[in-house]
mmCIF file of C-alpha atoms in Angstrom:
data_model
loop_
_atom_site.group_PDB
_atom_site.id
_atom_site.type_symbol
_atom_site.label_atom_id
_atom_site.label_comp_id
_atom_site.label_asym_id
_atom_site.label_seq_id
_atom_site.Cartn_x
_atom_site.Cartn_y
_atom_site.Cartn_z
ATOM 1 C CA UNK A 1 82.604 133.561 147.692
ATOM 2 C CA UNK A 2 82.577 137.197 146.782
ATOM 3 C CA UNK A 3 81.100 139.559 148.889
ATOM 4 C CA UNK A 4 80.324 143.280 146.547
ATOM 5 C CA UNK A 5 79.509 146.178 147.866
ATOM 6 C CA UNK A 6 77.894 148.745 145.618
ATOM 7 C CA UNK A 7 77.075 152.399 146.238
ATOM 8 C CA UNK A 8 75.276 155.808 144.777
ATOM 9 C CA UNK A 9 75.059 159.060 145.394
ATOM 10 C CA UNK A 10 70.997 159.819 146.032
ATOM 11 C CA UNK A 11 69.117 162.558 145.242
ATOM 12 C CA UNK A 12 68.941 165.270 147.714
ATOM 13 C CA UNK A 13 64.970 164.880 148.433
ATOM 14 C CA UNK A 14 65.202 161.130 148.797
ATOM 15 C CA UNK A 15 63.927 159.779 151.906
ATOM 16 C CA UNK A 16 64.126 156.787 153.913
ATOM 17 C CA UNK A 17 60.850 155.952 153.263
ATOM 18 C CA UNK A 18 61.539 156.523 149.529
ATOM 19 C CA UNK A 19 64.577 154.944 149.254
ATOM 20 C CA UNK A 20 62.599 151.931 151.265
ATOM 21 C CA UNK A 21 59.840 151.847 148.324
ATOM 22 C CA UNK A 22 62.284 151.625 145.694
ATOM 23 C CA UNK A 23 64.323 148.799 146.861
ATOM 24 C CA UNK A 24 60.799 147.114 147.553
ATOM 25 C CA UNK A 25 60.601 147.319 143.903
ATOM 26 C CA UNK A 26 63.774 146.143 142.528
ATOM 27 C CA UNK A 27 63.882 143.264 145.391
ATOM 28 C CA UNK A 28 62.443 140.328 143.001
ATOM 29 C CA UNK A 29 64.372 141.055 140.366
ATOM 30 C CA UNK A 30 67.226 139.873 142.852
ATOM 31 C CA UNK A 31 64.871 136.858 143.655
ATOM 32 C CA UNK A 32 66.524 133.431 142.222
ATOM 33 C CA UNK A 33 69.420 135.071 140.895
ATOM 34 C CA UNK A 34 71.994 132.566 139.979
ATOM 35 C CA UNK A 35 75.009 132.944 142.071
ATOM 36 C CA UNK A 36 73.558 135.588 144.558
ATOM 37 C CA UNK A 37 73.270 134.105 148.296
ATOM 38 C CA UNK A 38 72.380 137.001 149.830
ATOM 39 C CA UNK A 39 71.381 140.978 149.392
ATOM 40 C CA UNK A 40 71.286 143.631 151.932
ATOM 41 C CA UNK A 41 69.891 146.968 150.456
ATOM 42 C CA UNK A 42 71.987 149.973 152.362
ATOM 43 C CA UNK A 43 70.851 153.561 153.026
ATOM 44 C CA UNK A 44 72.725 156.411 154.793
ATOM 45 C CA UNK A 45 70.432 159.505 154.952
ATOM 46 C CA UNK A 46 73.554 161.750 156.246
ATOM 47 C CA UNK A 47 75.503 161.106 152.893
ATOM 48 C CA UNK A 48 72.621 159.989 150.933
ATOM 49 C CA UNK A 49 73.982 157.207 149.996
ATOM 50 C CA UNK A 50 72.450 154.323 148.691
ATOM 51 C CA UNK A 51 73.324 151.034 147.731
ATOM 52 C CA UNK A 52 74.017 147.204 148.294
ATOM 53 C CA UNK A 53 75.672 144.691 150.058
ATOM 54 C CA UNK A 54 75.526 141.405 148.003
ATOM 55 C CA UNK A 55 77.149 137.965 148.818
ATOM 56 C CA UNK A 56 77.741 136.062 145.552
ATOM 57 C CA UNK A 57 79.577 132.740 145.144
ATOM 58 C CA UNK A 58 81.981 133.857 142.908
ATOM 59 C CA UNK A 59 83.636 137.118 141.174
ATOM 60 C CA UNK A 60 81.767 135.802 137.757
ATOM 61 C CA UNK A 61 78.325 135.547 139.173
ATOM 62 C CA UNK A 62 78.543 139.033 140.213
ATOM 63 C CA UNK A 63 80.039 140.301 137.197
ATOM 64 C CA UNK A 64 77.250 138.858 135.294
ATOM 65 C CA UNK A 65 75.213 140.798 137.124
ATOM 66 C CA UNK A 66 76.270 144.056 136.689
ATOM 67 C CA UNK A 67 76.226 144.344 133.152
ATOM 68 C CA UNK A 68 76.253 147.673 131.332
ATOM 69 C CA UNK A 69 72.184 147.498 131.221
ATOM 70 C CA UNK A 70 72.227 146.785 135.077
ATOM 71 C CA UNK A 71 74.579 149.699 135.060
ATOM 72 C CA UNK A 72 72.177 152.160 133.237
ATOM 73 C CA UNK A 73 69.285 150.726 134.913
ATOM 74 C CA UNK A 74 70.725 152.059 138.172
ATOM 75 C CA UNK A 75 71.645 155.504 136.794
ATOM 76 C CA UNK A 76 68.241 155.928 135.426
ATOM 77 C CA UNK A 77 66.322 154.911 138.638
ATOM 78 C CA UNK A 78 68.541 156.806 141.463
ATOM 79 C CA UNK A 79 70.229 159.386 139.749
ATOM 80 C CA UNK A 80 73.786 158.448 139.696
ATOM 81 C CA UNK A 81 76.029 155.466 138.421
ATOM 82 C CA UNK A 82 77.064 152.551 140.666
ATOM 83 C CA UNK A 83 80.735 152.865 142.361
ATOM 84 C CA UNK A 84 81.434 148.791 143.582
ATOM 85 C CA UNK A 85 83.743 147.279 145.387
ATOM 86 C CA UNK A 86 85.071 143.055 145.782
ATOM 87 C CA UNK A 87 86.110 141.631 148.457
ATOM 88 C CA UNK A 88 87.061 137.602 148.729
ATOM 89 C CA UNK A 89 84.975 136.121 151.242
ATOM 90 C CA UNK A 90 86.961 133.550 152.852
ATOM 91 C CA UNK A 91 85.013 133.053 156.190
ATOM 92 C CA UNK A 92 81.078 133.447 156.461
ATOM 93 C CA UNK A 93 79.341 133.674 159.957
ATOM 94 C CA UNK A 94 75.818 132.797 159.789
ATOM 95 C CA UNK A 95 74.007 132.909 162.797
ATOM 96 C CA UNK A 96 70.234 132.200 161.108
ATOM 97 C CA UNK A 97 71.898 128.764 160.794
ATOM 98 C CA UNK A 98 73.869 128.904 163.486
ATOM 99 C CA UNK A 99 76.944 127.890 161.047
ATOM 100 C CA UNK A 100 80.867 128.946 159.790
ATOM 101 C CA UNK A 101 81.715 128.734 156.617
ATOM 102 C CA UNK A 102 85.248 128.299 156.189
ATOM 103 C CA UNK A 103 87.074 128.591 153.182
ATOM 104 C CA UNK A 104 84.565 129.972 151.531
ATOM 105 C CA UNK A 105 86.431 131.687 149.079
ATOM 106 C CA UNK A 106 87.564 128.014 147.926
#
């Protein structure tokens, strides 16, 4: 598994409750996504910074993903292009489940 974490800069006047309402938005397009397991959507109103946290099982699933519209689409909407990071995810603790996933990565 690959875990991704992407992150923009947010416009000055962007609030919580803002950046809230636009995640809202884009959360079904993330709905039945192949490859993604999970997505946390990530705000930091001292930086304002705004972004994701997304759990994919593997590095081509996500790079699917974030294709040069995805890209633009995120520019357009908050203001400022994408900077993302990948990280293997060789261990997963789920406590919803109750489970370890080990060798996850495999």
């Amino acid at each position: 598994m690959i875990t991704a974490i992407v992150r923009f800069k947010l416009p000055a006047d962007m609030t919580h409750a803002k950046a809230a309402a636009l995640f809202q938005g884009s959360a079904p397009k993330y709905q039945g996504m192949p490859g993604l397991i999970r997505k946390y959507y990530i705000y930091d109103s001292t930086t304002q910074t705004g972004g994701g946290c997304y759990l994919w099982q593997s590095r081509a699933d996500a790079d699917r993903a974030y294709s040069a519209e995805w890209k633009k689409m995120v520019t357009e909407r908050y203001g400022a292009a994408p900077e993302m990071s990948y990280y293997e995810t060789p261990v997963v603790v789920d406590n919803t489940t109750g489970k370890t996933i080990a060798d996850a990565a495999e």
